[in-house]
JSON list of C-alpha atoms in Angstrom, two decimals:
[
{"chain": "E", "resi": 1, "resn": "UNK", "atom": "CA", "xyz": [132.02, 89.23, 135.36]},
{"chain": "E", "resi": 2, "resn": "UNK", "atom": "CA", "xyz": [135.39, 90.76, 136.38]},
{"chain": "E", "resi": 3, "resn": "UNK", "atom": "CA", "xyz": [135.58, 93.05, 139.39]},
{"chain": "E", "resi": 4, "resn": "UNK", "atom": "CA", "xyz": [137.54, 94.19, 142.44]},
{"chain": "E", "resi": 5, "resn": "UNK", "atom": "CA", "xyz": [138.40, 91.17, 144.77]},
{"chain": "E", "resi": 6, "resn": "UNK", "atom": "CA", "xyz": [136.98, 91.33, 148.28]},
{"chain": "E", "resi": 7, "resn": "UNK", "atom": "CA", "xyz": [138.92, 90.33, 151.56]},
{"chain": "E", "resi": 8, "resn": "UNK", "atom": "CA", "xyz": [136.52, 87.37, 152.14]},
{"chain": "E", "resi": 9, "resn": "UNK", "atom": "CA", "xyz": [137.65, 85.97, 148.78]},
{"chain": "E", "resi": 10, "resn": "UNK", "atom": "CA", "xyz": [141.37, 85.55, 149.52]},
{"chain": "E", "resi": 11, "resn": "UNK", "atom": "CA", "xyz": [141.23, 82.13, 150.46]},
{"chain": "E", "resi": 12, "resn": "UNK", "atom": "CA", "xyz": [139.16, 81.24, 147.35]},
{"chain": "E", "resi": 13, "resn": "UNK", "atom": "CA", "xyz": [141.85, 82.96, 145.48]},
{"chain": "E", "resi": 14, "resn": "UNK", "atom": "CA", "xyz": [144.63, 80.83, 147.27]},
{"chain": "E", "resi": 15, "resn": "UNK", "atom": "CA", "xyz": [142.68, 77.69, 146.44]},
{"chain": "E", "resi": 16, "resn": "UNK", "atom": "CA", "xyz": [142.76, 78.46, 142.85]},
{"chain": "E", "resi": 17, "resn": "UNK", "atom": "CA", "xyz": [146.43, 79.15, 142.92]},
{"chain": "E", "resi": 18, "resn": "UNK", "atom": "CA", "xyz": [147.12, 75.97, 144.62]},
{"chain": "E", "resi": 19, "resn": "UNK", "atom": "CA", "xyz": [145.17, 74.04, 142.08]},
{"chain": "E", "resi": 20, "resn": "UNK", "atom": "CA", "xyz": [146.91, 75.82, 139.29]},
{"chain": "E", "resi": 21, "resn": "UNK", "atom": "CA", "xyz": [150.29, 74.97, 141.03]},
{"chain": "E", "resi": 22, "resn": "UNK", "atom": "CA", "xyz": [149.39, 71.30, 141.19]},
{"chain": "E", "resi": 23, "resn": "UNK", "atom": "CA", "xyz": [148.43, 71.27, 137.56]},
{"chain": "E", "resi": 24, "resn": "UNK", "atom": "CA", "xyz": [151.52, 73.03, 136.45]},
{"chain": "E", "resi": 25, "resn": "UNK", "atom": "CA", "xyz": [153.79, 70.68, 138.51]},
{"chain": "E", "resi": 26, "resn": "UNK", "atom": "CA", "xyz": [151.73, 67.71, 136.99]},
{"chain": "E", "resi": 27, "resn": "UNK", "atom": "CA", "xyz": [152.86, 69.22, 133.61]},
{"chain": "E", "resi": 28, "resn": "UNK", "atom": "CA", "xyz": [156.46, 69.50, 134.53]},
{"chain": "E", "resi": 29, "resn": "UNK", "atom": "CA", "xyz": [156.29, 73.29, 135.13]},
{"chain": "E", "resi": 30, "resn": "UNK", "atom": "CA", "xyz": [157.80, 74.32, 138.57]},
{"chain": "E", "resi": 31, "resn": "UNK", "atom": "CA", "xyz": [156.50, 77.85, 138.40]},
{"chain": "E", "resi": 32, "resn": "UNK", "atom": "CA", "xyz": [154.62, 78.36, 141.53]},
{"chain": "E", "resi": 33, "resn": "UNK", "atom": "CA", "xyz": [155.53, 76.65, 144.92]},
{"chain": "E", "resi": 34, "resn": "UNK", "atom": "CA", "xyz": [155.36, 77.26, 148.68]},
{"chain": "E", "resi": 35, "resn": "UNK", "atom": "CA", "xyz": [157.13, 80.54, 148.27]},
{"chain": "E", "resi": 36, "resn": "UNK", "atom": "CA", "xyz": [154.75, 82.16, 145.81]},
{"chain": "E", "resi": 37, "resn": "UNK", "atom": "CA", "xyz": [152.02, 83.13, 145.37]},
{"chain": "E", "resi": 38, "resn": "UNK", "atom": "CA", "xyz": [151.60, 84.15, 149.01]},
{"chain": "E", "resi": 39, "resn": "UNK", "atom": "CA", "xyz": [148.51, 85.29, 150.91]},
{"chain": "E", "resi": 40, "resn": "UNK", "atom": "CA", "xyz": [150.47, 88.32, 152.22]},
{"chain": "E", "resi": 41, "resn": "UNK", "atom": "CA", "xyz": [151.05, 89.28, 148.42]},
{"chain": "E", "resi": 42, "resn": "UNK", "atom": "CA", "xyz": [147.32, 89.00, 147.62]},
{"chain": "E", "resi": 43, "resn": "UNK", "atom": "CA", "xyz": [146.39, 90.98, 150.76]},
{"chain": "E", "resi": 44, "resn": "UNK", "atom": "CA", "xyz": [148.95, 93.79, 149.49]},
{"chain": "E", "resi": 45, "resn": "UNK", "atom": "CA", "xyz": [147.34, 93.57, 146.03]},
{"chain": "E", "resi": 46, "resn": "UNK", "atom": "CA", "xyz": [143.92, 93.99, 147.74]},
{"chain": "E", "resi": 47, "resn": "UNK", "atom": "CA", "xyz": [145.06, 96.97, 149.84]},
{"chain": "E", "resi": 48, "resn": "UNK", "atom": "CA", "xyz": [146.52, 98.72, 146.70]},
{"chain": "E", "resi": 49, "resn": "UNK", "atom": "CA", "xyz": [142.98, 98.05, 145.02]},
{"chain": "E", "resi": 50, "resn": "UNK", "atom": "CA", "xyz": [144.89, 96.02, 142.24]},
{"chain": "E", "resi": 51, "resn": "UNK", "atom": "CA", "xyz": [143.35, 92.71, 142.71]},
{"chain": "E", "resi": 52, "resn": "UNK", "atom": "CA", "xyz": [140.49, 91.54, 140.58]},
{"chain": "E", "resi": 53, "resn": "UNK", "atom": "CA", "xyz": [138.57, 88.30, 140.29]},
{"chain": "E", "resi": 54, "resn": "UNK", "atom": "CA", "xyz": [136.71, 86.48, 137.35]},
{"chain": "E", "resi": 55, "resn": "UNK", "atom": "CA", "xyz": [133.26, 85.33, 138.48]},
{"chain": "E", "resi": 56, "resn": "UNK", "atom": "CA", "xyz": [131.27, 82.52, 136.68]},
{"chain": "E", "resi": 57, "resn": "UNK", "atom": "CA", "xyz": [128.11, 81.00, 137.67]},
{"chain": "E", "resi": 58, "resn": "UNK", "atom": "CA", "xyz": [128.18, 83.05, 140.98]},
{"chain": "E", "resi": 59, "resn": "UNK", "atom": "CA", "xyz": [131.45, 81.60, 141.94]},
{"chain": "E", "resi": 60, "resn": "UNK", "atom": "CA", "xyz": [135.21, 83.07, 141.70]},
{"chain": "E", "resi": 61, "resn": "UNK", "atom": "CA", "xyz": [137.09, 80.94, 139.29]},
{"chain": "E", "resi": 62, "resn": "UNK", "atom": "CA", "xyz": [140.08, 83.14, 138.66]},
{"chain": "E", "resi": 63, "resn": "UNK", "atom": "CA", "xyz": [142.29, 86.50, 139.59]},
{"chain": "E", "resi": 64, "resn": "UNK", "atom": "CA", "xyz": [144.46, 88.88, 138.17]},
{"chain": "E", "resi": 65, "resn": "UNK", "atom": "CA", "xyz": [146.51, 91.77, 139.50]},
{"chain": "E", "resi": 66, "resn": "UNK", "atom": "CA", "xyz": [146.76, 94.96, 137.49]},
{"chain": "E", "resi": 67, "resn": "UNK", "atom": "CA", "xyz": [149.41, 96.93, 139.14]},
{"chain": "E", "resi": 68, "resn": "UNK", "atom": "CA", "xyz": [151.07, 100.51, 138.49]},
{"chain": "E", "resi": 69, "resn": "UNK", "atom": "CA", "xyz": [154.11, 99.43, 140.75]},
{"chain": "E", "resi": 70, "resn": "UNK", "atom": "CA", "xyz": [157.37, 98.35, 138.88]},
{"chain": "E", "resi": 71, "resn": "UNK", "atom": "CA", "xyz": [159.00, 95.57, 140.89]},
{"chain": "E", "resi": 72, "resn": "UNK", "atom": "CA", "xyz": [162.91, 96.04, 141.27]},
{"chain": "E", "resi": 73, "resn": "UNK", "atom": "CA", "xyz": [163.54, 92.82, 139.30]},
{"chain": "E", "resi": 74, "resn": "UNK", "atom": "CA", "xyz": [162.12, 94.61, 136.20]},
{"chain": "E", "resi": 75, "resn": "UNK", "atom": "CA", "xyz": [164.80, 97.43, 136.44]},
{"chain": "E", "resi": 76, "resn": "UNK", "atom": "CA", "xyz": [167.47, 95.83, 134.11]},
{"chain": "E", "resi": 77, "resn": "UNK", "atom": "CA", "xyz": [164.97, 95.12, 131.32]},
{"chain": "E", "resi": 78, "resn": "UNK", "atom": "CA", "xyz": [165.16, 97.36, 128.29]},
{"chain": "E", "resi": 79, "resn": "UNK", "atom": "CA", "xyz": [161.43, 98.18, 127.85]},
{"chain": "E", "resi": 80, "resn": "UNK", "atom": "CA", "xyz": [159.98, 99.36, 124.82]},
{"chain": "E", "resi": 81, "resn": "UNK", "atom": "CA", "xyz": [158.37, 102.46, 126.53]},
{"chain": "E", "resi": 82, "resn": "UNK", "atom": "CA", "xyz": [159.59, 104.88, 129.23]},
{"chain": "E", "resi": 83, "resn": "UNK", "atom": "CA", "xyz": [159.03, 103.72, 132.86]},
{"chain": "E", "resi": 84, "resn": "UNK", "atom": "CA", "xyz": [156.34, 105.47, 134.76]},
{"chain": "E", "resi": 85, "resn": "UNK", "atom": "CA", "xyz": [153.19, 105.19, 132.69]},
{"chain": "E", "resi": 86, "resn": "UNK", "atom": "CA", "xyz": [152.69, 101.31, 132.62]},
{"chain": "E", "resi": 87, "resn": "UNK", "atom": "CA", "xyz": [150.67, 98.72, 134.19]},
{"chain": "E", "resi": 88, "resn": "UNK", "atom": "CA", "xyz": [152.15, 95.23, 135.31]},
{"chain": "E", "resi": 89, "resn": "UNK", "atom": "CA", "xyz": [150.11, 92.09, 135.16]},
{"chain": "E", "resi": 90, "resn": "UNK", "atom": "CA", "xyz": [150.82, 89.55, 138.05]},
{"chain": "E", "resi": 91, "resn": "UNK", "atom": "CA", "xyz": [149.51, 86.22, 139.44]},
{"chain": "E", "resi": 92, "resn": "UNK", "atom": "CA", "xyz": [147.00, 85.48, 136.53]},
{"chain": "E", "resi": 93, "resn": "UNK", "atom": "CA", "xyz": [145.16, 82.42, 137.34]},
{"chain": "E", "resi": 94, "resn": "UNK", "atom": "CA", "xyz": [142.00, 80.29, 136.28]},
{"chain": "E", "resi": 95, "resn": "UNK", "atom": "CA", "xyz": [140.93, 77.36, 138.38]},
{"chain": "E", "resi": 96, "resn": "UNK", "atom": "CA", "xyz": [142.08, 74.33, 136.22]},
{"chain": "E", "resi": 97, "resn": "UNK", "atom": "CA", "xyz": [138.33, 73.09, 135.80]},
{"chain": "E", "resi": 98, "resn": "UNK", "atom": "CA", "xyz": [137.58, 76.30, 133.85]},
{"chain": "E", "resi": 99, "resn": "UNK", "atom": "CA", "xyz": [141.04, 76.67, 131.81]},
{"chain": "E", "resi": 100, "resn": "UNK", "atom": "CA", "xyz": [140.61, 76.38, 127.98]},
{"chain": "E", "resi": 101, "resn": "UNK", "atom": "CA", "xyz": [137.32, 78.24, 127.97]},
{"chain": "E", "resi": 102, "resn": "UNK", "atom": "CA", "xyz": [138.46, 81.71, 127.26]},
{"chain": "E", "resi": 103, "resn": "UNK", "atom": "CA", "xyz": [138.35, 83.05, 130.80]},
{"chain": "E", "resi": 104, "resn": "UNK", "atom": "CA", "xyz": [142.04, 83.94, 130.66]},
{"chain": "E", "resi": 105, "resn": "UNK", "atom": "CA", "xyz": [141.55, 85.73, 127.52]},
{"chain": "E", "resi": 106, "resn": "UNK", "atom": "CA", "xyz": [138.68, 87.77, 128.99]},
{"chain": "E", "resi": 107, "resn": "UNK", "atom": "CA", "xyz": [140.92, 88.72, 132.03]},
{"chain": "E", "resi": 108, "resn": "UNK", "atom": "CA", "xyz": [143.61, 89.81, 129.82]},
{"chain": "E", "resi": 109, "resn": "UNK", "atom": "CA", "xyz": [140.99, 91.83, 127.61]},
{"chain": "E", "resi": 110, "resn": "UNK", "atom": "CA", "xyz": [139.79, 93.50, 130.87]},
{"chain": "E", "resi": 111, "resn": "UNK", "atom": "CA", "xyz": [143.44, 94.21, 131.90]},
{"chain": "E", "resi": 112, "resn": "UNK", "atom": "CA", "xyz": [144.40, 95.75, 128.61]},
{"chain": "E", "resi": 113, "resn": "UNK", "atom": "CA", "xyz": [141.12, 97.78, 128.30]},
{"chain": "E", "resi": 114, "resn": "UNK", "atom": "CA", "xyz": [141.59, 98.99, 131.71]},
{"chain": "E", "resi": 115, "resn": "UNK", "atom": "CA", "xyz": [144.99, 100.18, 131.00]},
{"chain": "E", "resi": 116, "resn": "UNK", "atom": "CA", "xyz": [144.19, 101.90, 127.67]},
{"chain": "E", "resi": 117, "resn": "UNK", "atom": "CA", "xyz": [141.17, 103.61, 129.23]},
{"chain": "E", "resi": 118, "resn": "UNK", "atom": "CA", "xyz": [143.39, 104.90, 131.94]},
{"chain": "E", "resi": 119, "resn": "UNK", "atom": "CA", "xyz": [145.98, 106.25, 129.36]},
{"chain": "E", "resi": 120, "resn": "UNK", "atom": "CA", "xyz": [148.73, 103.92, 130.20]},
{"chain": "E", "resi": 121, "resn": "UNK", "atom": "CA", "xyz": [151.29, 103.41, 127.50]},
{"chain": "E", "resi": 122, "resn": "UNK", "atom": "CA", "xyz": [151.91, 99.79, 127.81]},
{"chain": "E", "resi": 123, "resn": "UNK", "atom": "CA", "xyz": [151.25, 96.66, 129.84]},
{"chain": "E", "resi": 124, "resn": "UNK", "atom": "CA", "xyz": [154.25, 94.70, 131.26]},
{"chain": "E", "resi": 125, "resn": "UNK", "atom": "CA", "xyz": [154.40, 91.18, 132.58]},
{"chain": "E", "resi": 126, "resn": "UNK", "atom": "CA", "xyz": [156.75, 88.15, 132.99]},
{"chain": "E", "resi": 127, "resn": "UNK", "atom": "CA", "xyz": [156.25, 84.46, 132.64]},
{"chain": "E", "resi": 128, "resn": "UNK", "atom": "CA", "xyz": [158.09, 81.51, 133.38]},
{"chain": "E", "resi": 129, "resn": "UNK", "atom": "CA", "xyz": [160.57, 80.30, 130.76]},
{"chain": "E", "resi": 130, "resn": "UNK", "atom": "CA", "xyz": [159.49, 76.77, 130.88]},
{"chain": "E", "resi": 131, "resn": "UNK", "atom": "CA", "xyz": [155.86, 77.49, 130.66]},
{"chain": "E", "resi": 132, "resn": "UNK", "atom": "CA", "xyz": [155.54, 77.42, 126.75]},
{"chain": "E", "resi": 133, "resn": "UNK", "atom": "CA", "xyz": [151.75, 77.51, 126.82]},
{"chain": "E", "resi": 134, "resn": "UNK", "atom": "CA", "xyz": [152.07, 81.04, 128.46]},
{"chain": "E", "resi": 135, "resn": "UNK", "atom": "CA", "xyz": [154.48, 82.38, 126.26]},
{"chain": "E", "resi": 136, "resn": "UNK", "atom": "CA", "xyz": [152.33, 81.38, 123.07]},
{"chain": "E", "resi": 137, "resn": "UNK", "atom": "CA", "xyz": [149.21, 82.98, 125.02]},
{"chain": "E", "resi": 138, "resn": "UNK", "atom": "CA", "xyz": [150.94, 86.39, 125.37]},
{"chain": "E", "resi": 139, "resn": "UNK", "atom": "CA", "xyz": [152.82, 86.43, 122.12]},
{"chain": "E", "resi": 140, "resn": "UNK", "atom": "CA", "xyz": [149.51, 85.53, 120.35]},
{"chain": "E", "resi": 141, "resn": "UNK", "atom": "CA", "xyz": [148.20, 88.77, 121.92]},
{"chain": "E", "resi": 142, "resn": "UNK", "atom": "CA", "xyz": [151.00, 90.88, 120.60]},
{"chain": "E", "resi": 143, "resn": "UNK", "atom": "CA", "xyz": [153.36, 91.09, 123.64]},
{"chain": "E", "resi": 144, "resn": "UNK", "atom": "CA", "xyz": [156.92, 91.24, 122.61]},
{"chain": "E", "resi": 145, "resn": "UNK", "atom": "CA", "xyz": [159.53, 89.22, 124.55]},
{"chain": "E", "resi": 146, "resn": "UNK", "atom": "CA", "xyz": [162.32, 91.42, 125.83]},
{"chain": "E", "resi": 147, "resn": "UNK", "atom": "CA", "xyz": [164.54, 89.90, 128.31]},
{"chain": "E", "resi": 148, "resn": "UNK", "atom": "CA", "xyz": [164.90, 87.61, 131.27]},
{"chain": "E", "resi": 149, "resn": "UNK", "atom": "CA", "xyz": [164.80, 88.02, 135.01]},
{"chain": "E", "resi": 150, "resn": "UNK", "atom": "CA", "xyz": [165.09, 85.66, 137.87]},
{"chain": "E", "resi": 151, "resn": "UNK", "atom": "CA", "xyz": [163.18, 84.62, 141.00]},
{"chain": "E", "resi": 152, "resn": "UNK", "atom": "CA", "xyz": [165.44, 82.38, 142.90]},
{"chain": "E", "resi": 153, "resn": "UNK", "atom": "CA", "xyz": [163.02, 81.36, 145.38]},
{"chain": "E", "resi": 154, "resn": "UNK", "atom": "CA", "xyz": [160.73, 80.17, 142.58]},
{"chain": "E", "resi": 155, "resn": "UNK", "atom": "CA", "xyz": [163.15, 78.60, 140.13]},
{"chain": "E", "resi": 156, "resn": "UNK", "atom": "CA", "xyz": [166.66, 78.49, 138.83]},
{"chain": "E", "resi": 157, "resn": "UNK", "atom": "CA", "xyz": [165.08, 79.05, 135.36]},
{"chain": "E", "resi": 158, "resn": "UNK", "atom": "CA", "xyz": [164.39, 82.64, 133.94]},
{"chain": "E", "resi": 159, "resn": "UNK", "atom": "CA", "xyz": [161.22, 84.28, 133.67]},
{"chain": "E", "resi": 160, "resn": "UNK", "atom": "CA", "xyz": [160.70, 86.25, 130.26]},
{"chain": "E", "resi": 161, "resn": "UNK", "atom": "CA", "xyz": [159.51, 89.67, 130.48]},
{"chain": "E", "resi": 162, "resn": "UNK", "atom": "CA", "xyz": [157.02, 90.89, 127.82]},
{"chain": "E", "resi": 163, "resn": "UNK", "atom": "CA", "xyz": [155.40, 94.27, 127.00]},
{"chain": "E", "resi": 164, "resn": "UNK", "atom": "CA", "xyz": [152.44, 95.49, 124.90]},
{"chain": "E", "resi": 165, "resn": "UNK", "atom": "CA", "xyz": [152.50, 98.84, 123.63]},
{"chain": "E", "resi": 166, "resn": "UNK", "atom": "CA", "xyz": [149.30, 100.76, 122.82]}
]
């Protein structure tokens, strides 16, 4: 089941993101660190009712943010659709023990279905340029790579921006 997150689940979500960060670092991918993702970011997502969790066997095993807010880092990107009628995906995570079982696909299906059913024109996101697995994941779902942005506190490497148009 995918549903809105609860305040009491923020610590569980942070444990998942830390486990994901450790796995990525173990694979030589320095995407998440002590600066990101933060508890403050998840609390903000929760306040905006944009934070969702994936439950499996009664436990929270993942999270996803489906936002309508365009971060300023995205302004220079030449998007395929006009700004203002889009959703933005952030902080997708599945605990490493449950990765490779289709749960991330289910969360993206949910996000895309949510966006379509609410008449948004597209879904936008970014993924780390050094995370080839994520790039393949989004490209296989039909997302088009459009340009690069930078988050200096996270990495010297760029993040690729993608959009899926409905």
